[in-house]
XYZ file of N, CA and C in Angstrom:
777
model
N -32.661 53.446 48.053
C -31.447 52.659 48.300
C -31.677 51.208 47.898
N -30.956 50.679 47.399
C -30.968 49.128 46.703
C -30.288 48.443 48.198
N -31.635 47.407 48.634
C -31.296 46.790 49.625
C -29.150 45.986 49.396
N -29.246 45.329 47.985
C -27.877 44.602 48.004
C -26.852 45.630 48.202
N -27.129 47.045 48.671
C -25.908 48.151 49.135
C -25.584 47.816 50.580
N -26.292 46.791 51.477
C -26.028 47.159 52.552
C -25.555 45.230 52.993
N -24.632 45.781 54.285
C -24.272 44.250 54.969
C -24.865 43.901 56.029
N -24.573 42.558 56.807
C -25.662 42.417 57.654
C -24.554 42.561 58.633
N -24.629 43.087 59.946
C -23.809 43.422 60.918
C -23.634 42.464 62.057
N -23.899 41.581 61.815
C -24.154 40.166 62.596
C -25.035 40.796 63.935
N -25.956 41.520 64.313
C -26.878 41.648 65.142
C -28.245 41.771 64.960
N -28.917 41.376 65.839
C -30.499 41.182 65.896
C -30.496 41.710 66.856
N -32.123 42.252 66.954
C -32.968 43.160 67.556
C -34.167 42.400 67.873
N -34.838 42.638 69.337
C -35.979 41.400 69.594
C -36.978 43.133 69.700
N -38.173 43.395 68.729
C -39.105 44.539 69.191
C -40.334 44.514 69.350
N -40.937 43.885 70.330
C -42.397 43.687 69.996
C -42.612 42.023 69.697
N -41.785 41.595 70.037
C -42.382 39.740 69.989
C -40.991 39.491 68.989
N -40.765 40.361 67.978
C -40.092 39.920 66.557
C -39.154 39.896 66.549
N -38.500 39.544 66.288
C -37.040 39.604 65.884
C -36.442 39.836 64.924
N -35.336 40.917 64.403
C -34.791 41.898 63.084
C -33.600 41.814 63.128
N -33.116 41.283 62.092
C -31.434 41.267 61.486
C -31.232 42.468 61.274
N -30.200 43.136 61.723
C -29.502 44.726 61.472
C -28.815 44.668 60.535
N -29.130 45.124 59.236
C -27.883 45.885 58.288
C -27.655 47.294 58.395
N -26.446 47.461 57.581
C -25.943 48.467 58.022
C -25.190 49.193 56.141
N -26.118 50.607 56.124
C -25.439 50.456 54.619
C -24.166 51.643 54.821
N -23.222 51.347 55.573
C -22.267 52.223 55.638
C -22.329 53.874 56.125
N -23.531 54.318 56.189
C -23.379 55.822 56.704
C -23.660 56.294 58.110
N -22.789 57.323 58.764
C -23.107 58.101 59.678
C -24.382 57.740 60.100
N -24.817 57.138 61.337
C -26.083 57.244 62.436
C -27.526 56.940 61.433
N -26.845 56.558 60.556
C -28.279 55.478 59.794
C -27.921 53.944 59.669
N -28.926 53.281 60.517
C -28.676 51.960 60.431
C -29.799 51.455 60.563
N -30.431 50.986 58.502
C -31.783 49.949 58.550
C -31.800 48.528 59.520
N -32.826 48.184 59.329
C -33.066 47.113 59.925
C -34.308 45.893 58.937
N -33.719 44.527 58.944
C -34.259 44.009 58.078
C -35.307 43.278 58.384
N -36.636 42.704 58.527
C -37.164 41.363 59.013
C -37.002 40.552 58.499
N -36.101 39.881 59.631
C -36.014 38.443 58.840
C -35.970 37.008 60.035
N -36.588 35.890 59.496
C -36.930 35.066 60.814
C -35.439 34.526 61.151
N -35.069 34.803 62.530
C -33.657 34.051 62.841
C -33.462 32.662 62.974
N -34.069 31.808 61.957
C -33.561 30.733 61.645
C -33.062 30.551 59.974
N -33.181 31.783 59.907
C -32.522 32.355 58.009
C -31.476 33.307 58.437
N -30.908 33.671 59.619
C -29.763 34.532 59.995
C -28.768 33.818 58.695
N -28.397 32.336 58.974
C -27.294 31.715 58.828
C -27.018 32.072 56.896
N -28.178 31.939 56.581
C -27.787 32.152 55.120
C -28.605 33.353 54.433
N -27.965 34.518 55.454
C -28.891 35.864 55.274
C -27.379 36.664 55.376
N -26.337 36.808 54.617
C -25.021 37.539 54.880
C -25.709 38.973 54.488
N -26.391 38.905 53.423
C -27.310 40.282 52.940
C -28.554 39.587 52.173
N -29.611 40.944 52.248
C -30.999 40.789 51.505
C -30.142 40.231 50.436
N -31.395 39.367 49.618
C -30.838 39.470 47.899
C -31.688 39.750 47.108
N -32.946 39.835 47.508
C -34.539 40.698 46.611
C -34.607 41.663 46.676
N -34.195 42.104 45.547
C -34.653 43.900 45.798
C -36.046 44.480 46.083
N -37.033 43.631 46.144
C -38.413 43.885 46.425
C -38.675 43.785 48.056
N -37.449 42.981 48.584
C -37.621 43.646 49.997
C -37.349 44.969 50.422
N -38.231 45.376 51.344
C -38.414 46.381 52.280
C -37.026 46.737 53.532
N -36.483 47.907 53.681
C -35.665 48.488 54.275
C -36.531 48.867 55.613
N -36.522 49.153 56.669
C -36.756 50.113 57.290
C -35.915 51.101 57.863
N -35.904 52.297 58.330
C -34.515 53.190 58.523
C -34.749 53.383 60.179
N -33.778 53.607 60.909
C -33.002 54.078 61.769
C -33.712 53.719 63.078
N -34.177 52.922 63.406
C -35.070 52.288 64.548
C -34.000 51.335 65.966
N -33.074 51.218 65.272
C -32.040 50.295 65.983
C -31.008 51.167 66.234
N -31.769 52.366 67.037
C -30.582 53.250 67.520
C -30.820 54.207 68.945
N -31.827 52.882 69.524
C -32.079 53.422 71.046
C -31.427 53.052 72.408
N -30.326 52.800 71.485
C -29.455 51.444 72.850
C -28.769 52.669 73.522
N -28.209 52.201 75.106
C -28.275 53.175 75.661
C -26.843 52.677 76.590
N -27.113 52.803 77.796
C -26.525 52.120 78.838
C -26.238 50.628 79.258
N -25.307 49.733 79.186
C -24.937 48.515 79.643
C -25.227 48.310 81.066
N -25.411 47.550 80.988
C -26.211 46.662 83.241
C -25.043 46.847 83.440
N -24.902 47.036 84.666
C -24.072 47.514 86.152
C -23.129 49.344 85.572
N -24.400 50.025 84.831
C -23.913 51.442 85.093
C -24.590 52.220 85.687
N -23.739 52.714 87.025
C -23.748 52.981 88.434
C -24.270 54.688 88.138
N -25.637 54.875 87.969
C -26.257 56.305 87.899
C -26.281 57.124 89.305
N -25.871 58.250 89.270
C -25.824 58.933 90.410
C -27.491 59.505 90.713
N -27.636 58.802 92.154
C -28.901 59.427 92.966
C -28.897 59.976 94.014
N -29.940 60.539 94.692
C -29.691 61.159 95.892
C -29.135 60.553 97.057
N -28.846 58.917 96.815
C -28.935 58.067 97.966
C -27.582 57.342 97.593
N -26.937 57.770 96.821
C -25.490 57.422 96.264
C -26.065 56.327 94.476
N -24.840 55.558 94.212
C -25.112 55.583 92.717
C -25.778 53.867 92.911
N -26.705 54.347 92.016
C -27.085 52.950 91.932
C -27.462 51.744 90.533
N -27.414 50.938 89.893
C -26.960 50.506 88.862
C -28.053 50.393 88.095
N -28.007 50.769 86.648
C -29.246 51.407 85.817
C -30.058 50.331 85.944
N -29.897 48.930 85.909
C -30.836 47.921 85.588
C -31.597 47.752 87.177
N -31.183 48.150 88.255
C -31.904 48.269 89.399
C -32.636 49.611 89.682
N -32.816 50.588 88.992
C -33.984 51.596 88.935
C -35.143 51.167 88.982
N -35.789 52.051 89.670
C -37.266 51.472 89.422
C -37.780 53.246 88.737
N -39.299 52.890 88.011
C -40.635 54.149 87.821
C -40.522 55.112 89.346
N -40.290 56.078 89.182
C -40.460 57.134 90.111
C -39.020 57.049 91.112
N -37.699 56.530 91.011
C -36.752 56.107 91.547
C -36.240 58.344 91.373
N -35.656 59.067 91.900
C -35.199 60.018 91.478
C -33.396 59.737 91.340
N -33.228 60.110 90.192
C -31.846 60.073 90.160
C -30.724 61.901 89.801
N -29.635 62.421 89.588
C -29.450 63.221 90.241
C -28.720 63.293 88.355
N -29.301 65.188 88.145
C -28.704 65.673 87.071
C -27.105 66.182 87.302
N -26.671 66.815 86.099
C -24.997 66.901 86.406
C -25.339 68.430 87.161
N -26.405 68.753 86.972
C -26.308 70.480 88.099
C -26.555 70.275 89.431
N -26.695 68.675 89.802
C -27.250 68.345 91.372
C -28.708 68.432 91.112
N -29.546 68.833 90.771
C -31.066 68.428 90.730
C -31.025 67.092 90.614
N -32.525 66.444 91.259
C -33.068 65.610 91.251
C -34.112 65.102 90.938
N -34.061 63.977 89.827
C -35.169 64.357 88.742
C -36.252 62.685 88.991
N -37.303 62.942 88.442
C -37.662 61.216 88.290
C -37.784 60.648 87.612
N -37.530 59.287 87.764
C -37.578 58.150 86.527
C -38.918 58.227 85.973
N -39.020 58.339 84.235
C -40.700 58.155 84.012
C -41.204 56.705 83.818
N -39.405 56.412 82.966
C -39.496 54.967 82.381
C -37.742 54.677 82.170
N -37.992 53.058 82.109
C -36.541 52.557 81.987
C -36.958 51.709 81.143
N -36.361 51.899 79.649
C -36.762 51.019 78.513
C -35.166 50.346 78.229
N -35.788 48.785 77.856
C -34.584 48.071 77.464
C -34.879 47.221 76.580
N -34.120 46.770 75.689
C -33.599 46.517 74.389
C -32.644 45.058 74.536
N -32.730 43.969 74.061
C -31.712 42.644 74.064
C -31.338 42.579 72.532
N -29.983 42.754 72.541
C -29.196 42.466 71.597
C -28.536 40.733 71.537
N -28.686 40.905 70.610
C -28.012 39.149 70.415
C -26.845 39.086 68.818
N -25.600 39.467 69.020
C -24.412 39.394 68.437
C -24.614 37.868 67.823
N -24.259 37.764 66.538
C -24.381 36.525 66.177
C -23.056 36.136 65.713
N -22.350 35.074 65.909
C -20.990 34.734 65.811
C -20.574 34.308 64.874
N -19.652 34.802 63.591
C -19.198 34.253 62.549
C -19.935 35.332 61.534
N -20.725 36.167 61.610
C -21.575 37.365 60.810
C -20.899 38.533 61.585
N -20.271 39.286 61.600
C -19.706 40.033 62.564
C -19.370 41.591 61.482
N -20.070 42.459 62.001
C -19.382 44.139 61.630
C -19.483 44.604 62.923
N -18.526 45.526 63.384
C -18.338 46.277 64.312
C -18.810 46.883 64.724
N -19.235 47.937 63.636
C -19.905 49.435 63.908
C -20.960 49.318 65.106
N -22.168 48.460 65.670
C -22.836 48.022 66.467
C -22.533 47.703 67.736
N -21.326 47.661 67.472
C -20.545 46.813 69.252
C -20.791 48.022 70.583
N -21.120 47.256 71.161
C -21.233 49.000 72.978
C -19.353 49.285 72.412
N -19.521 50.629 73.373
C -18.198 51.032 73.361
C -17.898 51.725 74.675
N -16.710 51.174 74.825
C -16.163 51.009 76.294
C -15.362 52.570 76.683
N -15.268 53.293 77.485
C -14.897 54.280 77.938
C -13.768 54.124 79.085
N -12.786 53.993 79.001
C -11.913 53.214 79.952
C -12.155 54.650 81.093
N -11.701 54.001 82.214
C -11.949 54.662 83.581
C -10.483 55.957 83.453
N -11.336 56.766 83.611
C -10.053 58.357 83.576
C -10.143 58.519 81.751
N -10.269 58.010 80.901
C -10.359 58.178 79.527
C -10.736 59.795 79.292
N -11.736 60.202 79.503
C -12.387 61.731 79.536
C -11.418 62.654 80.180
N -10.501 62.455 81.196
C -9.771 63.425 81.760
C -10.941 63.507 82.605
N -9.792 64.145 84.280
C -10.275 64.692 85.302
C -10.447 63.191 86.181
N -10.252 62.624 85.691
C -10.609 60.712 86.207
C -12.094 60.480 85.771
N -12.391 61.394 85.013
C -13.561 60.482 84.418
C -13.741 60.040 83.091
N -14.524 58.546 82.928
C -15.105 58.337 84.379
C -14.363 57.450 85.552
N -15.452 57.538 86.554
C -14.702 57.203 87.966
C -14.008 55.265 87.309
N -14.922 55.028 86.653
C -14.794 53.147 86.345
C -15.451 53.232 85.395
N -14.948 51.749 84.215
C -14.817 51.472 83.116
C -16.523 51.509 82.732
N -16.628 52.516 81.700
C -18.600 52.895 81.513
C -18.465 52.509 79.787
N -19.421 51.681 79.466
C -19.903 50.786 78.594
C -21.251 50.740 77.879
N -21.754 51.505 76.971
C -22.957 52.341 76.507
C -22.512 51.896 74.827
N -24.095 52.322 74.534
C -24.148 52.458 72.863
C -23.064 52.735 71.889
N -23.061 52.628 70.930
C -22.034 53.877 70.257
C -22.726 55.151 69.745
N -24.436 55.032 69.648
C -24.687 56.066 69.636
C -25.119 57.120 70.642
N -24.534 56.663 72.006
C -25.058 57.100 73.144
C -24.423 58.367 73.000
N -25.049 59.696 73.581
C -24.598 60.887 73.709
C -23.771 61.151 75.025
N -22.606 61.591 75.246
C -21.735 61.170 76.535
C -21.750 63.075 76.224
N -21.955 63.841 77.090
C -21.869 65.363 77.129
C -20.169 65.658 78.037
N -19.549 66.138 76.480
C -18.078 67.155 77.091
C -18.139 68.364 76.366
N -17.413 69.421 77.218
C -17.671 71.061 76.610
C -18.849 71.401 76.023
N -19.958 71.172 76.819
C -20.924 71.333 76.515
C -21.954 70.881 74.998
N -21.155 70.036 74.469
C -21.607 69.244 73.129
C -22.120 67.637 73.883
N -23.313 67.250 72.822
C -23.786 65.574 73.499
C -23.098 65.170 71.660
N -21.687 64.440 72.369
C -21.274 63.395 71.457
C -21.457 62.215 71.530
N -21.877 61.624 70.527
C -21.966 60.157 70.310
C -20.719 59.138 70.435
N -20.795 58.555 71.248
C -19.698 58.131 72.188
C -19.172 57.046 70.830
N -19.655 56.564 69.506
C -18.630 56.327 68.845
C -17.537 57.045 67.866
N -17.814 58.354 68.174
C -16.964 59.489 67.542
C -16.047 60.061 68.608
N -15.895 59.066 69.558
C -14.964 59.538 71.200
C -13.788 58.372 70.791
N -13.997 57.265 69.691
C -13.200 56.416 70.006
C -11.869 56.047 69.471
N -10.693 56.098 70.325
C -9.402 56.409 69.988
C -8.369 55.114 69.943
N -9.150 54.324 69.936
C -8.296 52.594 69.702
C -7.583 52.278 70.730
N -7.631 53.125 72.192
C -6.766 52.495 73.504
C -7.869 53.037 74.350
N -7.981 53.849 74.833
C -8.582 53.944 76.290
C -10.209 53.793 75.860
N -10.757 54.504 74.849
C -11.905 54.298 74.673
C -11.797 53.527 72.996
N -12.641 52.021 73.167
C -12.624 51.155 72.028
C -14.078 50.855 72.449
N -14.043 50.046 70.965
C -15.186 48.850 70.324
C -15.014 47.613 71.259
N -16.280 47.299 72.301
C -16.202 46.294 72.915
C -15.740 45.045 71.963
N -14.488 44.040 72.160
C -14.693 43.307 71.012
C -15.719 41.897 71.186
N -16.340 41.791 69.778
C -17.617 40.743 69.642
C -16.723 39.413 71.026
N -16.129 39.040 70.804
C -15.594 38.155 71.558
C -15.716 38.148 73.244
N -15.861 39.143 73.864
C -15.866 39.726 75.067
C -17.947 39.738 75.224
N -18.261 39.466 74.155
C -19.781 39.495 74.676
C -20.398 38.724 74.201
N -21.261 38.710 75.711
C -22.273 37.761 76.050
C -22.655 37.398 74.896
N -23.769 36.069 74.365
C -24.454 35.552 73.273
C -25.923 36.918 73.558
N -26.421 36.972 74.352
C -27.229 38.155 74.450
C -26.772 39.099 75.785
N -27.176 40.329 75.517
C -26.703 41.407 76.504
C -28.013 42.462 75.923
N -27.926 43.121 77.379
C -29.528 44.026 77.479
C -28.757 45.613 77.516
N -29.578 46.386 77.180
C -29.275 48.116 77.331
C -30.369 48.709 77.972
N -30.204 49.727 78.874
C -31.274 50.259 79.287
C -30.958 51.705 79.252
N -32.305 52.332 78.690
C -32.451 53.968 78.447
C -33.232 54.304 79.653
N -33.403 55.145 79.779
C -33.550 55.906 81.533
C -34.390 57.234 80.678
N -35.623 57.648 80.929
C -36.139 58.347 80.682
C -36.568 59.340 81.920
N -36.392 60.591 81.834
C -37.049 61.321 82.903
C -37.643 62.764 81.785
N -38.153 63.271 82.652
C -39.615 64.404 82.110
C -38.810 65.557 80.609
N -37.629 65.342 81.254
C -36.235 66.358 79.307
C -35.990 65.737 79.647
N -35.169 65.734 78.242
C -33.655 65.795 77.502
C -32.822 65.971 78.777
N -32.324 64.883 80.091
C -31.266 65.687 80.937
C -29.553 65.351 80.765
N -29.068 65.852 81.564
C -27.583 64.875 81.440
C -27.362 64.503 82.366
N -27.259 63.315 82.944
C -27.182 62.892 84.256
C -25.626 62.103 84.637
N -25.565 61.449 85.557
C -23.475 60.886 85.415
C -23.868 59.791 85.922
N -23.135 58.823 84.638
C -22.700 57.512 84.367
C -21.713 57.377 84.977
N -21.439 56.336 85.932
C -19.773 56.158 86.735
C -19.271 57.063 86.462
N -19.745 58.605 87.077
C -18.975 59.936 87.094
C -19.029 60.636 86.290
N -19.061 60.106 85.317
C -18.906 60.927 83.678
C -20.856 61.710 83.064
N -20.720 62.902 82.727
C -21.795 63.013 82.418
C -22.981 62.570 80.735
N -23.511 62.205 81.045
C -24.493 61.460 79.766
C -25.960 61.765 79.778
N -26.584 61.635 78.498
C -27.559 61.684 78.112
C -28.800 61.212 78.508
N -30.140 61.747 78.701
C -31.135 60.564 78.958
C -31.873 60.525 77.607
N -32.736 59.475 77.873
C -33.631 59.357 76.738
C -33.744 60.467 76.238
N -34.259 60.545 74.425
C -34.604 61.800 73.791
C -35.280 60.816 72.678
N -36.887 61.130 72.163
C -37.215 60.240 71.188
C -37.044 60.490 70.088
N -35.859 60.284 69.576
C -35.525 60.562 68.325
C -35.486 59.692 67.420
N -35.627 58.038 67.775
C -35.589 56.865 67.035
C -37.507 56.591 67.752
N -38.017 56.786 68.862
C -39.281 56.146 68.946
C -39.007 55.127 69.873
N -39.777 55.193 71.067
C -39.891 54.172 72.501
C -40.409 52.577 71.535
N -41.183 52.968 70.706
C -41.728 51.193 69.886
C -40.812 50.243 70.093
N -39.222 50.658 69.668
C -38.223 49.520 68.985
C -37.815 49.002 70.673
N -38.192 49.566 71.912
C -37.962 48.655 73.131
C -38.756 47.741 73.559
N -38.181 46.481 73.758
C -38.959 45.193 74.196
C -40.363 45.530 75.051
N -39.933 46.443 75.915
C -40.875 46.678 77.000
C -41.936 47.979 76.777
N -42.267 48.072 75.422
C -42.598 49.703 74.835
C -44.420 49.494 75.482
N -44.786 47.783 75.127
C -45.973 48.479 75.798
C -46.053 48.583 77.602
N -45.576 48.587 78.382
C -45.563 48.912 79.354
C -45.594 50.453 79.510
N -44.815 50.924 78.508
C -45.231 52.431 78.386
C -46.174 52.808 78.133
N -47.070 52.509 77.035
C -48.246 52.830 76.315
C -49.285 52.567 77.879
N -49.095 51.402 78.363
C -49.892 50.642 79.268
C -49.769 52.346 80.364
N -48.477 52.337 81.224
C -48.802 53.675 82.127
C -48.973 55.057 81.572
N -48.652 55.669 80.312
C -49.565 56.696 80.035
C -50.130 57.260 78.827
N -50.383 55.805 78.242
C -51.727 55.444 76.868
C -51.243 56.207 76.026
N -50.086 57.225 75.922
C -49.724 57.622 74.141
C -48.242 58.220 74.560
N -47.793 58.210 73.503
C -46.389 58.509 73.053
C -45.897 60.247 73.498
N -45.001 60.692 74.231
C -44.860 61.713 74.167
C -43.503 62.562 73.783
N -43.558 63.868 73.206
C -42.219 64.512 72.639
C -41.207 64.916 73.480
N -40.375 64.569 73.659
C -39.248 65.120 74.362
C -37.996 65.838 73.407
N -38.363 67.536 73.763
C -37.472 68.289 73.303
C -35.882 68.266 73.197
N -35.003 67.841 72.264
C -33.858 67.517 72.417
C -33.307 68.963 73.121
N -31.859 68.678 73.920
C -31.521 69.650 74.360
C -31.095 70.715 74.136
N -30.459 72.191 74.245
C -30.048 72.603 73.301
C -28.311 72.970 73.491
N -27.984 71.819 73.077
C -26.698 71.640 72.938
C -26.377 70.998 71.652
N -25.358 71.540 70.998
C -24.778 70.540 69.849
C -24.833 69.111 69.954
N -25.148 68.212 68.725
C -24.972 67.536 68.768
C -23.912 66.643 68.058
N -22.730 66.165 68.502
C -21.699 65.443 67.353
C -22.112 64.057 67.370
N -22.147 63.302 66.108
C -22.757 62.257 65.551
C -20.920 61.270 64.680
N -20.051 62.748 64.372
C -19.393 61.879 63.591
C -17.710 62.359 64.080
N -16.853 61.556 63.805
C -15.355 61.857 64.132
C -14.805 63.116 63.951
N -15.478 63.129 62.650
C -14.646 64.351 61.512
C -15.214 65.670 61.993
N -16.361 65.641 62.908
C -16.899 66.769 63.451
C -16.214 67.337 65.003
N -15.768 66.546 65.189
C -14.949 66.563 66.641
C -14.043 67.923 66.787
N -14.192 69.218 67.465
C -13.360 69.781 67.487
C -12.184 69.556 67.703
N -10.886 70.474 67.643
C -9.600 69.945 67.290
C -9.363 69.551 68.853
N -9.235 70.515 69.926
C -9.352 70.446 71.201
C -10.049 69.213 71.757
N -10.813 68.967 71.383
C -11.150 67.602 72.245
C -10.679 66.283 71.711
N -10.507 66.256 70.220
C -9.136 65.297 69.379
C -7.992 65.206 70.080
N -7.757 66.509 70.285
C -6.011 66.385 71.213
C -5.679 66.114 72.203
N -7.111 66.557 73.218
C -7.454 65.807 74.971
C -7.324 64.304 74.992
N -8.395 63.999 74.086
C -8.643 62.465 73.849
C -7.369 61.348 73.631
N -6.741 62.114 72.029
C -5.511 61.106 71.751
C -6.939 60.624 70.520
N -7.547 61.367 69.787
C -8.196 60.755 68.536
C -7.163 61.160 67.138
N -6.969 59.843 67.272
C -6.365 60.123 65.442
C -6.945 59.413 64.247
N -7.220 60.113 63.250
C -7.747 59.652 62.062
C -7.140 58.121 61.481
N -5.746 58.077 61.893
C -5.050 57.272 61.216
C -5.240 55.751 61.890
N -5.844 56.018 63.307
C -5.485 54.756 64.393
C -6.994 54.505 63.763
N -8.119 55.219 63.187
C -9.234 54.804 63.324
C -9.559 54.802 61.808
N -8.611 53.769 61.033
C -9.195 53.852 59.273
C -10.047 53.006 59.129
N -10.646 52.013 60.356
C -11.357 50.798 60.083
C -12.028 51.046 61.497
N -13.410 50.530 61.525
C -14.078 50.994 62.521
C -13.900 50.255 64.249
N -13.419 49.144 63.596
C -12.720 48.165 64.618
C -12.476 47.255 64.142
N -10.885 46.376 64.855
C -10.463 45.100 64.021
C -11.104 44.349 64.249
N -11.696 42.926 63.597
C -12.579 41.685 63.735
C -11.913 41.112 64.752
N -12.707 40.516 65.600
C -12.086 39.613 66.650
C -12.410 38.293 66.774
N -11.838 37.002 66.361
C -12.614 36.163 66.814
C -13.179 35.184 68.157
């Protein structure tokens, strides 16, 4: 891929001390990431050496937004207040334990702005059934589990009840936290059921990765579940298009710019 194919999405990534400008070369659930020092953000709209280096899909472990209220045995309590060994409660009622809670600081940069990156908001009752119970605010590639498929909650989004947080509405930095327990589980986000960690991008790209390494000295596989996975709009069965209120037509642009 010729780095000048891709734009810069106005976000950075802090992994390991460093800090990485996100481009984005237009496709489905691939999104490189560039190094570049953020005091060259400003006149970095895109690479322009083709002898720079791409890396692929590392900036796609974002998870859960602070104050989402995870159901535990002791009622729900808010992801960024978990602790290591905290048990929190799967969608079958089991009760599972925290191994790790990895988090990630995003920093939106203002006036560089693509969408595709923005959390995406799940308005409260959006899913049907009233869920979720209150307004739940996650990745866009977060897996949100309905009819038994883990969809990527930016292929849920229908331009009213569930949208693109707009850049304007957020913080200069904002944190995500992934919730890891022993699988692949689905556990409920303000009611609604969701995904836990699965290493499919790699624990590295979280701020706090060596704290992991630190409690149990190497990296381990976690079997994705075995449920479908939807990644893109166009994959959306028709039935859950028609529950939702997803139309192709409301969604020809991934979200309007906001300033």
């Amino acid at each position: 891929m010729d780095v000048t194919d891709v734009i810069y999405t106005g976000y950075t990534i802090e992994i390991n001390g460093r800090t990485y400008a996100i481009f984005d070369d237009g496709s489905d659930g691939f999104i490189p990431y560039y190094d570049i020092a953020v005091d060259d953000l400003s006149q970095a709209s895109i690479p322009t050496s083709t002898s720079d280096k791409l890396e692929d899909g590392t900036a796609q472990n974002f998870c859960f937004a602070a104050g989402t209220g995870l159901a535990t045995p002791a009622g729900e309590t808010a992801v960024e207040e978990l602790q290591i060994g905290d048990t929190i409660l799967t969608a079958d009622g089991s009760a599972v334990a925290v191994k790790w809670i990895g988090h990630q600081t995003v920093r939106p940069v203002i006036g560089l702005r693509n969408q595709r990156l923005a959390p995406v908001r799940i308005g409260a009752g959006a899913l049907g059934h009233g869920l979720p119970l209150a307004d739940l605010t996650v990745s866009a590639d977060h897996g949100m589990i309905i009819d038994d498929l883990v969809i990527n909650a930016s292929a849920l989004v229908n331009g009213s009840a569930i949208n693109f947080v707009p850049f304007a509405e957020l913080d200069k930095e904002f944190t995500y936290y992934h919730v890891e327990t022993q699988d692949h589980d689905v556990i409920i986000a303000n009611g609604a059921a969701a995904e836990t960690f699965v290493d499919v991008a790699g624990r590295s790209d979280f701020d706090n990765h060596q704290e992991y390494l630190d409690l149990y000295g190497a990296e381990r596989i976690i079997p994705e579940m075995a449920r479908p996975r939807i990644s893109s709009r166009r994959l959306l069965p028709e039935t859950i298009r028609a529950r939702l209120g997803i139309e192709d037509e409301a969604m020809a642009s991934d979200m309007p710019l906001t300033a």
